[in-house]
PDB file of C-alpha atoms in Angstrom:
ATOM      1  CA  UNK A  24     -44.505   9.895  35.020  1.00 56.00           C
ATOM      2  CA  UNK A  25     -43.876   6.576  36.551  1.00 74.00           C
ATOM      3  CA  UNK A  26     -40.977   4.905  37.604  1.00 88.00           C
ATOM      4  CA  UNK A  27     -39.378   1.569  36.255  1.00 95.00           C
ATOM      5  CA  UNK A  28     -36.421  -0.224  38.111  1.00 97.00           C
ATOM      6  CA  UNK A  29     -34.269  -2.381  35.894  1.00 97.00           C
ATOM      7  CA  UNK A  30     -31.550  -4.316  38.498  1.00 98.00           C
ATOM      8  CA  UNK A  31     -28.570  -5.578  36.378  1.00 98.00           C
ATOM      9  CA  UNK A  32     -24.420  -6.339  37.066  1.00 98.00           C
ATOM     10  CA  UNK A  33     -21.412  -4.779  36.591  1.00 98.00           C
ATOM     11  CA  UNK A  34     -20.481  -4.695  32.794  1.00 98.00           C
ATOM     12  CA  UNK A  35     -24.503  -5.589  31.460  1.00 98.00           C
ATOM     13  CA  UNK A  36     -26.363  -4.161  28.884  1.00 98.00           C
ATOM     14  CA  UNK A  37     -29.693  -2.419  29.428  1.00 97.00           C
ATOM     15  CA  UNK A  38     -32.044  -1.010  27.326  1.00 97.00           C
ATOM     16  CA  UNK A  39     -34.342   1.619  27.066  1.00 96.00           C
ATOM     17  CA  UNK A  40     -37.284   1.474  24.908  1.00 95.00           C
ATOM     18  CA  UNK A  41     -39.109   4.417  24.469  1.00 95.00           C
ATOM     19  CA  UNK A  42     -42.033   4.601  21.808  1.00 93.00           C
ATOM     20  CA  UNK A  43     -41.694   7.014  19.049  1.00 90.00           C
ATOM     21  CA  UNK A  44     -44.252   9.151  17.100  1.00 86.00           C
ATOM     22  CA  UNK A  45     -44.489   9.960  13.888  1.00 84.00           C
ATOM     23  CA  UNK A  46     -41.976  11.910  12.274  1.00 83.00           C
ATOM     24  CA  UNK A  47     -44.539  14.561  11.466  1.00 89.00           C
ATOM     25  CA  UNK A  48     -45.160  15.545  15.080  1.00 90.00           C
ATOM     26  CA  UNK A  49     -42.036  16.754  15.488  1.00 89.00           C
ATOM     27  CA  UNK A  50     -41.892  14.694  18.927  1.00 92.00           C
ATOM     28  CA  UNK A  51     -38.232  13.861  19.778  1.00 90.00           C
ATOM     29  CA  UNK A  52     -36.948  11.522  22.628  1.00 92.00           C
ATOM     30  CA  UNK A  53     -34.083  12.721  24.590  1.00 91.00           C
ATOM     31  CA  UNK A  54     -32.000  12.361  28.099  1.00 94.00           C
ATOM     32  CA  UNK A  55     -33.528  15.048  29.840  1.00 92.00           C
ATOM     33  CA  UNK A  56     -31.710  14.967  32.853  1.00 92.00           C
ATOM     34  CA  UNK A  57     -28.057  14.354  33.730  1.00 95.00           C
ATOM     35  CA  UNK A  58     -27.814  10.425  35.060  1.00 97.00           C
ATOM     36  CA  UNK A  59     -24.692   9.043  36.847  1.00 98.00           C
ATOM     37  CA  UNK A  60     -22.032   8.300  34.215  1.00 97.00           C
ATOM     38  CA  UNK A  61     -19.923   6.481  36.838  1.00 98.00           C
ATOM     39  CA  UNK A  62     -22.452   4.465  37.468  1.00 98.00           C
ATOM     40  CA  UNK A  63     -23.974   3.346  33.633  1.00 98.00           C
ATOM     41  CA  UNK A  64     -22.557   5.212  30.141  1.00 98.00           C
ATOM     42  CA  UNK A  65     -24.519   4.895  27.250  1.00 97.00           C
ATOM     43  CA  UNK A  66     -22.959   2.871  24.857  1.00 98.00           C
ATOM     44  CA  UNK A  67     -25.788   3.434  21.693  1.00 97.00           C
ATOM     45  CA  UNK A  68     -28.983   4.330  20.273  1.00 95.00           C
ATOM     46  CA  UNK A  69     -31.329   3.392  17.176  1.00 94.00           C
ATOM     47  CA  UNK A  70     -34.773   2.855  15.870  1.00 92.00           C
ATOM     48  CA  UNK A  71     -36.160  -1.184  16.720  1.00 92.00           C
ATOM     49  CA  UNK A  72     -39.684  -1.079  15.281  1.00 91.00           C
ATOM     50  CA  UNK A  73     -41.971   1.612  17.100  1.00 92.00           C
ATOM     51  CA  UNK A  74     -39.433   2.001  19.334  1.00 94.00           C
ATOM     52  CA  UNK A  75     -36.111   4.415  20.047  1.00 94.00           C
ATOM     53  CA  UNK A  76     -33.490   2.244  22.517  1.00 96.00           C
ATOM     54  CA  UNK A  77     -30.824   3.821  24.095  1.00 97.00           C
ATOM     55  CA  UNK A  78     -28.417   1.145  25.476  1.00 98.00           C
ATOM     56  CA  UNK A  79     -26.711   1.454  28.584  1.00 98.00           C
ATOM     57  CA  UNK A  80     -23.315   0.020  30.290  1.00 98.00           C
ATOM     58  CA  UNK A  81     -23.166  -1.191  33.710  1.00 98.00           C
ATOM     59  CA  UNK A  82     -20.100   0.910  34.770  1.00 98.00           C
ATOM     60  CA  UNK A  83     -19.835   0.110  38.449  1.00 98.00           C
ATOM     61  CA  UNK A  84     -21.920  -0.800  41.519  1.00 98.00           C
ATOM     62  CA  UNK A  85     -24.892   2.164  42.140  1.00 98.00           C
ATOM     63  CA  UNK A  86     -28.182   3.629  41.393  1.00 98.00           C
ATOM     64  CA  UNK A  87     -29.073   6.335  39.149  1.00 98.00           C
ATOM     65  CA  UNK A  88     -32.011   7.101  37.007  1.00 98.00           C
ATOM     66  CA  UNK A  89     -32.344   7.739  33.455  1.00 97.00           C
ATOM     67  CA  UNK A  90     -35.115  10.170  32.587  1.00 96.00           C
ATOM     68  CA  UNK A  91     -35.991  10.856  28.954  1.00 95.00           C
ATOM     69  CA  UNK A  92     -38.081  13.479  27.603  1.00 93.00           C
ATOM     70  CA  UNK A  93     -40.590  13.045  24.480  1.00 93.00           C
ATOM     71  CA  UNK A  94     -40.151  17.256  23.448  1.00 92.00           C
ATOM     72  CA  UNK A  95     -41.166  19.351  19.878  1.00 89.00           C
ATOM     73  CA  UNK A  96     -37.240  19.162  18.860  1.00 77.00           C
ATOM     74  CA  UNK A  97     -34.317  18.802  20.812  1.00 69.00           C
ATOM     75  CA  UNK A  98     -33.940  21.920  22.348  1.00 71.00           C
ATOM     76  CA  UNK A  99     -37.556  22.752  23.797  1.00 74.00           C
ATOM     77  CA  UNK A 100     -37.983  22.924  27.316  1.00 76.00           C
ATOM     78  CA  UNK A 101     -41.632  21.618  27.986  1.00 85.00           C
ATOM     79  CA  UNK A 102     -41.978  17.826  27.776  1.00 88.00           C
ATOM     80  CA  UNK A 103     -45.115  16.255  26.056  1.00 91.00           C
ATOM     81  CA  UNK A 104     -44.108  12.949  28.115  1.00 92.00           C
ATOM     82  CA  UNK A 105     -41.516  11.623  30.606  1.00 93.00           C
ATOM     83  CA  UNK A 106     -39.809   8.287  31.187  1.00 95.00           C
ATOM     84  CA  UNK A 107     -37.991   7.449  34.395  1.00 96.00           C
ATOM     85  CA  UNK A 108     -35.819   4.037  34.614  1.00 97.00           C
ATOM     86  CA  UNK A 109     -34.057   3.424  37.787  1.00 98.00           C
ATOM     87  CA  UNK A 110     -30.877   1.650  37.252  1.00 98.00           C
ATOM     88  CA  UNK A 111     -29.431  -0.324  40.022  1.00 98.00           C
ATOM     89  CA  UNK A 112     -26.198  -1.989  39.370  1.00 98.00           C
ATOM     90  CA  UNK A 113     -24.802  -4.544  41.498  1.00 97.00           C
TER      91      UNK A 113
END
């Protein structure tokens, strides 16, 4: 899975756009791994078009990536897909 690098300032907003599937695949985003929460919290999450966002808060200076997981349901262990975002906060 490739990496993205979002650069952003103390107290910013990012987002994280992931596209979704169709309800009838099952397919579910979610944070697969634990990220920094000293670094960015997330603050929210919806549905914007074909997309899921998850929307982040620049907590304090750092780096720490965000990976998200496209699995069948929330609880399965083998990802279809992977997303990696590399926040650095400044």
């Amino acid at each position: 899975s490739k990496e993205s690098v979002v650069r952003t300032h103390v107290g910013s907003l990012v987002a994280v756009a992931a596209p979704t599937r169709a309800a009838s695949t099952g397919l579910v985003w979610r944070v697969a791994r634990p990220f920094d929460a000293r670094v960015v919290r997330q603050v929210g999450e919806g549905d914007v078009g074909r997309s899921v966002v998850l929307v982040f808060r620049a907590a304090r200076r750092g780096t720490t990536t965000v990976v998200l997981a496209l699995t069948k349901g929330d609880a399965s262990p083998k990802a279809v897909a992977a997303l990696r975002v590399q926040i650095r906060v400044a």
